[in-house]
Each structure stands twice: as structure tokens, then as C-alpha cells.
Coordinates of C-alpha atoms and ligand atoms in Angstrom, one line a residue:
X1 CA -2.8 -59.3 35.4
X2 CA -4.3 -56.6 33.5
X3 CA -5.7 -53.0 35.2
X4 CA -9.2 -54.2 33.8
X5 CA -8.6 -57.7 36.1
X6 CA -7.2 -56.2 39.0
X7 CA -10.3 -53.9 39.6
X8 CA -13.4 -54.8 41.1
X9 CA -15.5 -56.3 38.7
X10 CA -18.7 -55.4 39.1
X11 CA -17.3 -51.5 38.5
X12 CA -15.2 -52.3 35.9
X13 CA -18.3 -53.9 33.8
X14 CA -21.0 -50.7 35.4
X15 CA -22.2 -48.6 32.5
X16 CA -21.0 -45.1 32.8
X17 CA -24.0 -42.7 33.1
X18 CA -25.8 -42.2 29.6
X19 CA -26.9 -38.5 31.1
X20 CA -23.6 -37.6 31.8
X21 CA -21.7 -39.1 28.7
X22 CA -24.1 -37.3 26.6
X23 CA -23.4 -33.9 28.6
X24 CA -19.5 -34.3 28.4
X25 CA -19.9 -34.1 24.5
X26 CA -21.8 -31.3 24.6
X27 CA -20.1 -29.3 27.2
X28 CA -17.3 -29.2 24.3
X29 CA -19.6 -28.0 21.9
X30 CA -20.0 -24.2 21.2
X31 CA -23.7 -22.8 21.6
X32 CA -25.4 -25.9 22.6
X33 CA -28.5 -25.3 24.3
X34 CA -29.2 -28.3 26.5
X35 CA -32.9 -29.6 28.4
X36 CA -30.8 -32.2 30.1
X37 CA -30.0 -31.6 33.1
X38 CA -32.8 -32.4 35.9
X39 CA -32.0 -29.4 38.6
X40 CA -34.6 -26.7 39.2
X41 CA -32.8 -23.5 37.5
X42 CA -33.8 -21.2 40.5
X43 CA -31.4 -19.9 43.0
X44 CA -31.4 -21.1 46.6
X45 CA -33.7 -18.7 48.1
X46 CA -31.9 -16.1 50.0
X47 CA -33.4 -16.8 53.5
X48 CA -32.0 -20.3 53.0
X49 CA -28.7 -19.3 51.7
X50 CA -28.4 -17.0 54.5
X51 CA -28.9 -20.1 57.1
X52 CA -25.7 -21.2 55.6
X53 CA -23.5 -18.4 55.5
X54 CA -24.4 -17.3 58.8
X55 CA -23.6 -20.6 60.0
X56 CA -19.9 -20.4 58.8
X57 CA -19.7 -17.0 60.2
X58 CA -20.8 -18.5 63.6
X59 CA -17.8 -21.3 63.4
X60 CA -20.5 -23.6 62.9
X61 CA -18.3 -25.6 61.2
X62 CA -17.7 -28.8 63.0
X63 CA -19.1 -32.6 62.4
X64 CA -22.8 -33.0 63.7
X65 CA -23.7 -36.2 65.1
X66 CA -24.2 -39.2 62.6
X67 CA -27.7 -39.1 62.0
X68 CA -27.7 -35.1 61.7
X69 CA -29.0 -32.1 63.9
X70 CA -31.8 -33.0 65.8
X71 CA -33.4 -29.6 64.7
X72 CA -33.7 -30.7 61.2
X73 CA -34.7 -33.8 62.4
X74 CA -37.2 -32.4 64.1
X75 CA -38.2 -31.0 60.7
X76 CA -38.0 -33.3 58.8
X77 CA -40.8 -35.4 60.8
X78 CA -43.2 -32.4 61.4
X79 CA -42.7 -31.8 57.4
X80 CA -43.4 -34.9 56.8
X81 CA -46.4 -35.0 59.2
X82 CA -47.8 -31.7 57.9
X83 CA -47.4 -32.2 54.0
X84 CA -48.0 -35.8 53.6
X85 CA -49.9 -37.3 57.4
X86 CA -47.0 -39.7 58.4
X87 CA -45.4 -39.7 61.5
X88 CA -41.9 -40.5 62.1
X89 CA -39.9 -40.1 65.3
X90 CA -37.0 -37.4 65.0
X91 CA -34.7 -39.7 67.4
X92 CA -35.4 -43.3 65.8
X93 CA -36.6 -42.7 62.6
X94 CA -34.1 -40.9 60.3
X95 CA -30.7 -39.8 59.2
X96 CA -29.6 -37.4 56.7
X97 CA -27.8 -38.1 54.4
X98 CA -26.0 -36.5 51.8
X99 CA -28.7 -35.8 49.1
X100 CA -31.3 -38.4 48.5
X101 CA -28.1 -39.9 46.2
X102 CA -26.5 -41.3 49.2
X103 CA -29.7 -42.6 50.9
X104 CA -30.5 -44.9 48.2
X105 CA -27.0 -46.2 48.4
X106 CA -26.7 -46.9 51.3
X107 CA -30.4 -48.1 52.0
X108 CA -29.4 -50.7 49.1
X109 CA -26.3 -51.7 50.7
X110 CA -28.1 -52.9 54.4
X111 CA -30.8 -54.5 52.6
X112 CA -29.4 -56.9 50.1
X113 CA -27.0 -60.4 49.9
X114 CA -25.3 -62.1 47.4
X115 CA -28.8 -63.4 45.6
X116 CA -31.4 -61.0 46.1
X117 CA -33.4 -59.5 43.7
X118 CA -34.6 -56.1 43.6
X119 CA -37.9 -55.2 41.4
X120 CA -37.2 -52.1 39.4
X121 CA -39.6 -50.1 37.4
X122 CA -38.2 -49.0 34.5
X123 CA -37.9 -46.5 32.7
X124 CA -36.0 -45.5 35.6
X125 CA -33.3 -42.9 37.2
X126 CA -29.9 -44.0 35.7
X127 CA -28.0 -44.4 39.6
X128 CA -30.6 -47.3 41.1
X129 CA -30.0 -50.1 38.8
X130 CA -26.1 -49.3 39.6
X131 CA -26.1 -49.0 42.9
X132 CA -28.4 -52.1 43.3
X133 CA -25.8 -54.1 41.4
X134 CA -22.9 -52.6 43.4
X135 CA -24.8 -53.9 46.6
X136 CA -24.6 -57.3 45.2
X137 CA -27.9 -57.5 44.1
X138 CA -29.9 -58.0 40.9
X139 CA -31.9 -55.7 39.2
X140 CA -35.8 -57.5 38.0
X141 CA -37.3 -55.3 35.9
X142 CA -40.9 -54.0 35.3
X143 CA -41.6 -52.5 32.3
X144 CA -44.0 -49.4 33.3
X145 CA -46.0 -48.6 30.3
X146 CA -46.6 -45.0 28.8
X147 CA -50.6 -45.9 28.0
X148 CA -50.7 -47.0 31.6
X149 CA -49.6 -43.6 33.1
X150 CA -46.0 -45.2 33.6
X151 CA -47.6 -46.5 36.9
X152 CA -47.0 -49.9 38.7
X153 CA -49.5 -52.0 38.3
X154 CA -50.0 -54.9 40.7
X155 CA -50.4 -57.5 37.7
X156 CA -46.8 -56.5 36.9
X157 CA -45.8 -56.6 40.6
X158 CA -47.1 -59.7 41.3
X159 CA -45.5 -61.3 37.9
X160 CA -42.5 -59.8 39.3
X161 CA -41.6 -61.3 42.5
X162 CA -40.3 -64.4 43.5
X163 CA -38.8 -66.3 46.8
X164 CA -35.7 -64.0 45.8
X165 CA -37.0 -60.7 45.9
X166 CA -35.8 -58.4 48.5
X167 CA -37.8 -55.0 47.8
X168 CA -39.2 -52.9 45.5
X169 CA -38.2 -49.6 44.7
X170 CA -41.0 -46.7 44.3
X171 CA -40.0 -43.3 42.7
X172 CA -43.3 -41.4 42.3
X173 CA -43.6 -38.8 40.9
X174 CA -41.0 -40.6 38.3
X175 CA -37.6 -39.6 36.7
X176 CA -37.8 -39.6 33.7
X177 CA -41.7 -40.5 33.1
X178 CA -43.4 -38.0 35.0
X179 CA -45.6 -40.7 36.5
X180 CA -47.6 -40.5 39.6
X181 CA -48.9 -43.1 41.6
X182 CA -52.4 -42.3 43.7
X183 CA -53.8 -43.7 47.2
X184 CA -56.5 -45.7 44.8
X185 CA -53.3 -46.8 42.6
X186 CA -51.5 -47.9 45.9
X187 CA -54.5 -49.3 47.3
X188 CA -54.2 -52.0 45.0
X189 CA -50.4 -53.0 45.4
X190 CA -50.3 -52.5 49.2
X191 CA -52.1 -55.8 49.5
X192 CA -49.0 -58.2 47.6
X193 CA -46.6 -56.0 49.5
X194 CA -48.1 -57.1 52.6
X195 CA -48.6 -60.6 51.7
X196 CA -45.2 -60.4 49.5
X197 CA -43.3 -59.3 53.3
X198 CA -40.7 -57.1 50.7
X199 CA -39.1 -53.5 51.1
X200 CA -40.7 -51.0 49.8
X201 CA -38.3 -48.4 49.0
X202 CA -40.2 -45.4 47.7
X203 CA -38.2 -41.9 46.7
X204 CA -39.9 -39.3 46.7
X205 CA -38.1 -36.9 46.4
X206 CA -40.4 -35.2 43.3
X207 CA -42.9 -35.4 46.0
X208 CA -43.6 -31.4 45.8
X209 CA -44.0 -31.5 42.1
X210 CA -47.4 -33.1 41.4
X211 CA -49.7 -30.8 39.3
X212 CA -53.3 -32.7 39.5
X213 CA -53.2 -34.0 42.8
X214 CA -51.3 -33.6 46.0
X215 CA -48.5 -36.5 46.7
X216 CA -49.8 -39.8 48.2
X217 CA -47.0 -41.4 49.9
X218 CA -47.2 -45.1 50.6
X219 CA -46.0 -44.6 53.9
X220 CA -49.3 -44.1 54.5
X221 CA -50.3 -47.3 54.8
X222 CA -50.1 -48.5 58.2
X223 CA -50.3 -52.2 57.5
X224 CA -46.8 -52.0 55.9
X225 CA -45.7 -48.9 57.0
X226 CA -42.5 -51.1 58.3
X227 CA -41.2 -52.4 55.2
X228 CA -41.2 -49.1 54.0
X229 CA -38.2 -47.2 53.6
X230 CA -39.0 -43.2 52.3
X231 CA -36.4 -41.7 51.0
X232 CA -36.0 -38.0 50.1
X233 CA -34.3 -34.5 50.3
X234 CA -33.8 -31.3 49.2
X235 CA -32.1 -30.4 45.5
X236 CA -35.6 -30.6 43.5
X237 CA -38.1 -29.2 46.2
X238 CA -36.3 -25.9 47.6
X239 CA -33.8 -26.1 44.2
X240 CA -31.1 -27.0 47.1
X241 CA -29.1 -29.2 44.4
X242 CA -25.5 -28.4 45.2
X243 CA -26.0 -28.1 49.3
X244 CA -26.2 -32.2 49.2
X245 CA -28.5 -33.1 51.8
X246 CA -31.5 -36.0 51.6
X247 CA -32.3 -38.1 54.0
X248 CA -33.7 -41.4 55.3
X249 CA -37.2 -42.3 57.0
X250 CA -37.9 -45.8 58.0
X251 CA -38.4 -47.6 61.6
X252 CA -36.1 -47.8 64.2
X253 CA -34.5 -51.3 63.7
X254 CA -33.5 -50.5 60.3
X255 CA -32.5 -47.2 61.0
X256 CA -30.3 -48.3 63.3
X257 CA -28.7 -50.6 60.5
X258 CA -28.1 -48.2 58.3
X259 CA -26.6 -45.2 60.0
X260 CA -23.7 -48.5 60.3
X261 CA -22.7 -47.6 57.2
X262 CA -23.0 -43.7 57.0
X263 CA -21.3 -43.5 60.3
X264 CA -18.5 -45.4 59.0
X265 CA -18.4 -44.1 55.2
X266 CA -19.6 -40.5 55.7
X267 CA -19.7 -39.3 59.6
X268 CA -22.3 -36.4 58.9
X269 CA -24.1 -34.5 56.2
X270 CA -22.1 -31.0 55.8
X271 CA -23.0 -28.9 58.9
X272 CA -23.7 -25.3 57.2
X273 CA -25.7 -27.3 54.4
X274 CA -27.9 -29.0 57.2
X275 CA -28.6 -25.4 59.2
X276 CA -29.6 -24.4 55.7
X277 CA -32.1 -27.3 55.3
X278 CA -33.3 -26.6 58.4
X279 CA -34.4 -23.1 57.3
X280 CA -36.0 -24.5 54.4
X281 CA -37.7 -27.6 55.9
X282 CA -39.3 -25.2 58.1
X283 CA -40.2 -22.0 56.3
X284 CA -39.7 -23.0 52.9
X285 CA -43.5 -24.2 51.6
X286 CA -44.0 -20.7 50.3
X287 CA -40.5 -21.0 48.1
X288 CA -41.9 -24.5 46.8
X289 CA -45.5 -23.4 46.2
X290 CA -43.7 -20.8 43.7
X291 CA -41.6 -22.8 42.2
X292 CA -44.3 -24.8 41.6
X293 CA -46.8 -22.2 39.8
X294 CA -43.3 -22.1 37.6
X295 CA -43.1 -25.5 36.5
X296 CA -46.8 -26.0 36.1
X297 CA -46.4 -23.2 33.3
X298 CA -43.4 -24.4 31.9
X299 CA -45.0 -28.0 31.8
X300 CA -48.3 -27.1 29.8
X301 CA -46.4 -25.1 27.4
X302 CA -43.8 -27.5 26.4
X303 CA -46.0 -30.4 26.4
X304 CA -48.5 -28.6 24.0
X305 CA -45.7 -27.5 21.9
X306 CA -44.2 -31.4 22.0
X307 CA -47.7 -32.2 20.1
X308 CA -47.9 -29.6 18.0
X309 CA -44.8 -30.6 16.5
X310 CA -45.4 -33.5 16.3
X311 CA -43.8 -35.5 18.9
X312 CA -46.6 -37.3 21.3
X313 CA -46.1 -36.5 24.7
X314 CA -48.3 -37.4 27.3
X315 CA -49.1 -34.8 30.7
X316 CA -46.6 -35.7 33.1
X317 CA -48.3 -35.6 36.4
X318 CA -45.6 -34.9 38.1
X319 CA -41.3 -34.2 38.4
X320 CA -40.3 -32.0 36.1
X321 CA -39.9 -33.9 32.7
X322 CA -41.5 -34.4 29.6
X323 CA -41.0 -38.2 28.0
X324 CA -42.2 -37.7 24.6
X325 CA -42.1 -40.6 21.8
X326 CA -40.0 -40.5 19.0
X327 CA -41.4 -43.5 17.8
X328 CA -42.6 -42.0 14.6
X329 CA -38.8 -40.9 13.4
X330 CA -37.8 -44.7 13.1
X331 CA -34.5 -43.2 14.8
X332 CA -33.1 -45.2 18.0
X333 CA -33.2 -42.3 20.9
X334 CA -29.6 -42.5 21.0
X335 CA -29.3 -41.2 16.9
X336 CA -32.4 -38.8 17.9
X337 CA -30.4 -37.5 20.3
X338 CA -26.9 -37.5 18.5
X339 CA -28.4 -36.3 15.4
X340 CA -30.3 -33.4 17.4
X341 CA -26.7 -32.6 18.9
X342 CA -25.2 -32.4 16.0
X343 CA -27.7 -30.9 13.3
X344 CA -29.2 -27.9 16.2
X345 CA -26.6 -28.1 18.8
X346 CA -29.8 -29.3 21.3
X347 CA -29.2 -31.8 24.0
X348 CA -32.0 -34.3 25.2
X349 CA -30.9 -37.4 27.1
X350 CA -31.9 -40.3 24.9
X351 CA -34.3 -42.9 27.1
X352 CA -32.4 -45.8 26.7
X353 CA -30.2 -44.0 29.4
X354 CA -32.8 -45.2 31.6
X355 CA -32.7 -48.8 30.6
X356 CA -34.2 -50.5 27.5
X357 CA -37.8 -49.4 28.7
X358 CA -37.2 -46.0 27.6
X359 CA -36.0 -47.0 24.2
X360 CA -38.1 -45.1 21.5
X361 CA -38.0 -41.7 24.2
X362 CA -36.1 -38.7 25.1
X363 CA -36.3 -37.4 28.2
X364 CA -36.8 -33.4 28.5
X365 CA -36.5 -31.2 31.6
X366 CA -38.1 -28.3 31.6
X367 CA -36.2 -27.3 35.0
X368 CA -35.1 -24.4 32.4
X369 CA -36.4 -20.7 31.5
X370 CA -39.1 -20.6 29.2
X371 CA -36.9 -18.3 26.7
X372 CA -34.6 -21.6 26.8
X373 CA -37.6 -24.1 26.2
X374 CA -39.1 -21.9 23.6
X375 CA -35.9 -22.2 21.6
X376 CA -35.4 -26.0 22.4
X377 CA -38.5 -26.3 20.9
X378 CA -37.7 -24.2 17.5
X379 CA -34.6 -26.2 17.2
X380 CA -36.6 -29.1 17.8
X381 CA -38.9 -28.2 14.9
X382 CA -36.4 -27.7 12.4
X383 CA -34.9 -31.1 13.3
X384 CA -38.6 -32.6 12.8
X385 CA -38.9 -31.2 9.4
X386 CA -35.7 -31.7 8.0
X387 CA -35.9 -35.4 8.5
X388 CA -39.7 -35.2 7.2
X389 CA -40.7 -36.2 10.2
X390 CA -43.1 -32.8 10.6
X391 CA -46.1 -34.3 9.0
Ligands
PLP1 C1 -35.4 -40.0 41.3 C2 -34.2 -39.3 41.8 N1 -33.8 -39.7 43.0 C3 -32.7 -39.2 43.6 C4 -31.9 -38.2 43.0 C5 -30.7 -37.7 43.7 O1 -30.9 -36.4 44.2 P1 -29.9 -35.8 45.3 O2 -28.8 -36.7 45.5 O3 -29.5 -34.5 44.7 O4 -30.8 -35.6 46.5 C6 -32.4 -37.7 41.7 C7 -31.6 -36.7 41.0 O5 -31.8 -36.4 39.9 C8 -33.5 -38.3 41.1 O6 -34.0 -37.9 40.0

């Protein structure tokens, strides 16, 4: 038996990340300037980092219990209540997790049997259709279209499900599209979810970042309010990337399910991470309002520059990502990207990384300075013209 036959092979066939393949090359590479990565550049802010130091200091160091400290708990829920008008129950209705990474795992892994079907809308963030297939599961797409505002449409939904489907996963504002999905926009699929009896697992954990309007969360809606699972956390809003916590919100029986499998595979979040989260869950809209402003600017300057240039790039609504076409170049976004690498040292993530749907994109995140985007987008230029792609 070969090494190939003796592993587990659903792994053994999983594409590796097309983000991070792309990055390895260029972390080799000598003066690369990269709009790849999607983590808010800003450092923690101090009263948060402070929650977590002084937590070590105090030998707060031990395991908390599974579903995390009831103060961040508490929270979470009266965050949730004041940003976005749901209520959830501190004691029966969460568990953090470690970053909004490991709640979509292990969300996936209660949910699903050998069989299911799970509708994804696509372009979508590289780890759900792996973790869907690692689950057992099978991943139906929907192709979310860019003259549509790269929103889910219930024609698409409804075309989508069958006697097999199990849920349907939500992540609005969207990675990589920058889509957004409204109350009226939900109003209109809440209906077949209802009738449909699926899972509606919505991350939201761009929630903060939405430039037009203020975040709807299907949560919201009462009448299915139990087949929804929210998941969220705190790298993007409070730029809390490397502290690892996210977390669950969904009703009690499910809840109940789930912290089954984070008891068994993970215990507990990292304590001094979660007393930082706690600080920022509860004193940190100010740090995310600023942030905001940030982005907002970053976000109408490179998308005006993206046009001017030449590449058409419709106004994300929300995240922090530009999705512009590269139609026009006749290049797949894979020898875009590879090209761009090596002919300006610039790396983009090609959107094929996010399944075929984003073929004929690159993603940009403009989680960077605005010295960094402005010479992305010179380098970007130059690449435009020397193809002959400029005009
Ligand atoms: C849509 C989406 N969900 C979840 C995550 C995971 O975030 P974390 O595990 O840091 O909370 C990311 C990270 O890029 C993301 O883009």
C-alpha cells in the first residue's frame, strides 16, 4: 500500500489552499508587495491587548469551561442584541470557539451524514467547500453573479435544493465579492427557507464592515430563527486575527450538539485571548467605528483607481475586498496573477481560488496602508499596459 492509499482519502484528494499556495511563492520572492492577505493591518488596540496581558499576569492561565467564560458570553449576546436586535441566551445559546475558523467546522461536522448536500454560493471563502467535504458532505453550488450584486437570489435557491439538501451557508458581507445581502433581499429567501425546513448557516463575521447600510442579519427572522446557525468572531472586526477566538450562536438543542465536538476536540478557546475578547466585545464599537472610517477610504480609492485603469470593479458593499474583472486581458486569473508576480513582484489571489465562479477575477484586499495600495495600483498599471491591456 502506498502513503497516498493509506491516508484518508477525502484529505489526500482536498485541494491545498489557492491563497496560501500563491503566498508561499511569494514569501520567497524579494520585494514583493502583496494585497493578499484578508487581515485588517491595524494593531490590536491597546485596551484590548492589555486585557490579555494582564490576564497572564494574574495566573489566569487555566482551561475555562467548554463553552467559554460566561462574561464574554454575556457579551457576546448583549453585542449581538445591541448591534444587530437578536437575542440569544448567554447560557444555551453559544460557545466560543476558536476563531470563526473552527465554528464553521465544527457546525459542519453536527449537521451533515454521509449524503447530504450543502448549497454553497460561490465565489466563496476557500475553507467551506473543504470543510463541508471533510464532514462527509457535498458541496451544491450557486453561482452568485457580479451584475446581481453577488447576492443570493431565491430563483437560484430554489433551483438549488433538493430532498438532499441539509443547509445553506450565508456569508454576507462576502469573501471575496464584497456582497451584501439586505432585510428586503432576505425577505424574499426567508420564505423557501421556511418552507425548505434547511440550516441556514450565515457567517457574519464581515458584519462590521458594511459601507451603505448597517448589517441585516437573518437571524432576524423569527419564523426561522431556529434553523439558523450565526457564526462569527473577532480577527476582522477589532483586527483580533491572531488571538483566535469566534464563536457560535444558534438554539439550545443544537448548541448542545455541537459543544460535543469542541469539548472533545478543543476543551476551551485560549483563556487570556477570551478576557481579551471580552474587553473588546464590550468596549470596542469605538475601535471598529475607526477602523471603519479607514477602510471606507481605502475602498473608494482603490476601486476608483481599479476603473481608471482599466479593470471594472464594482463597489463592494461590504468586507474588505475589491473583486475586479480581468475579463478583458483574455488571461485565466491564475496567469493574471502568476504573470503579475513575476513581471511587478505584486501578489493578488487569483478567483479561481474561490471555486470556478471566480474564474475571470482576482481578489484584492485593501486590509493594507494606502502607501501600499497606491503602489499596488502603479504596479498594477504597468502590468495593464505592457500587455496592451491599458486601452
Ligand atoms: C468569510 C470568512 N469566514 C471565516 C473566516 C475565519 O476567520 P477566523 O478563523 O480568523 O475567525 C474568514 C477569514 O478570512 C473569512 O473570510
Amino acid at each position: 500500500m502506498t502513503f497516498e492509499d493509506e491516508i484518508n482519502q477525502t484529505v489526500r484528494y482536498l485541494k491545498p489552499s489557492g491563497i496560501r499556495r500563491f503566498f508561499d511563492i511569494a514569501a520567497t520572492r524579494k520585494g514583493v508587495i502583496s494585497l493578499g492577505v484578508g487581515e485588517p493591518d491595524f494593531i490590536t488596540p491597546w485596551h484590548i491587548r492589555e486585557e490579555a496581558i494582564h490576564a497572564i499576569e494574574q495566573g489566569k492561565t487555566f482551561y475555562t469551561g467548554n463553552k467559554g467564560l460566561p462574561k464574554l458570553r454575556e457579551g457576546i449576546c448583549a453585542y449581538y442584541k445591541r448591534r444587530f436586535h437578536v437575542d440569544y441566551d448567554p447560557e444555551d445559546n453559544v460557545i466560543v470557539t476558536v476563531g470563526g475558523s473552527e465554528a464553521i467546522d465544527i457546525v459542519m461536522r453536527t449537521l451533515v451524514q454521509p449524503g447530504d448536500e450543502i448549497i454553497l454560493p460561490t465565489p466563496a471563502y476557500v475553507a467551506y467547500a473543504a470543510i463541508i467535504e471533510m464532514a462527509g458532505a457535498k458541496v451544491r453550488e450557486i453561482v452568485l453573479k457580479e451584475e446581481e450584486g453577488f447576492k443570493l437570489t431565491p430563483e437560484a435557491l430554489k433551483d438549488a435544493l433538493n430532498e438532499k439538501t441539509k443547509a445553506v451557508i450565508l456569508n454576507f458581507p462576502g469573501n471575496p465579492t464584497g456582497g451584501i445581502m439586505t432585510r428586503e433581499d432576505y425577505e424574499k429567501i426567508v420564505p423557501i427557507l421556511k418552507e425548505s425546513g434547511i440550516y441556514a448557516i450565515t457567517d457574519e463575521i464581515y458584519a462590521e464592515l458594511t459601507y451603505e447600510q448597517k448589517h441585516c442579519s437573518i437571524a432576524e427572522f423569527d419564523e426561522i430563527k431556529d434553523h439558523v446557525i450565526v457564526i462569527n468572531g473577532f480577527s476582522k472586526a477589532y483586527s483580533m486575527t491572531g488571538y483566535r477566538v469566534g464563536y457560535i450562536l444558534a438554539k439550545k438543542e443544537l448548541i448542545d450538539m455541537i459543544l460535543k465536538i469542541h469539548q472533545y476536540t478543543i476543551m476551551c478557546a485560549t483563556t487570556p485571548c477570551q478576557f481579551a475578547a471580552i474587553e473588546a466585545v464590550n468596549n470596542g464599537d469605538k475601535d471598529i467605528e475607526e477602523m471603519f472610517v479607514s477602510f471606507r477610504q481605502r475602498r473608494n480609492y482603490i476601486v476608483k483607481e481599479l476603473n481608471r485603469i482599466g479593470l471594472y470593479t464594482p463597489m463592494p458593499q461590504g468586507a474588505f475586498y475589491a473583486f475586479p474583472s480581468i475579463k478583458r486581458t483574455g488571461l485565466s486569473s491564475e496567469e493574471f496573477c502568476e504573470r503579475l508576480l513575476d513581471e511587478q513582484s505584486l501578489a493578488l489571489v487569483p478567483g479561481n481560488a474561490f471555486g470556478d465562479a471566480g474564474e475571470g477575477f482576482v481578489r484584492i484586499s485593501y486590509a493594507y496602508s494606502l502607501d501600499q495600495i497606491k503602489a499596488a495600483i502603479a504596479k498594477l498599471e504597468q502590468f495593464l499596459k505592457d500587455g496592451g491591456w491599458d486601452k
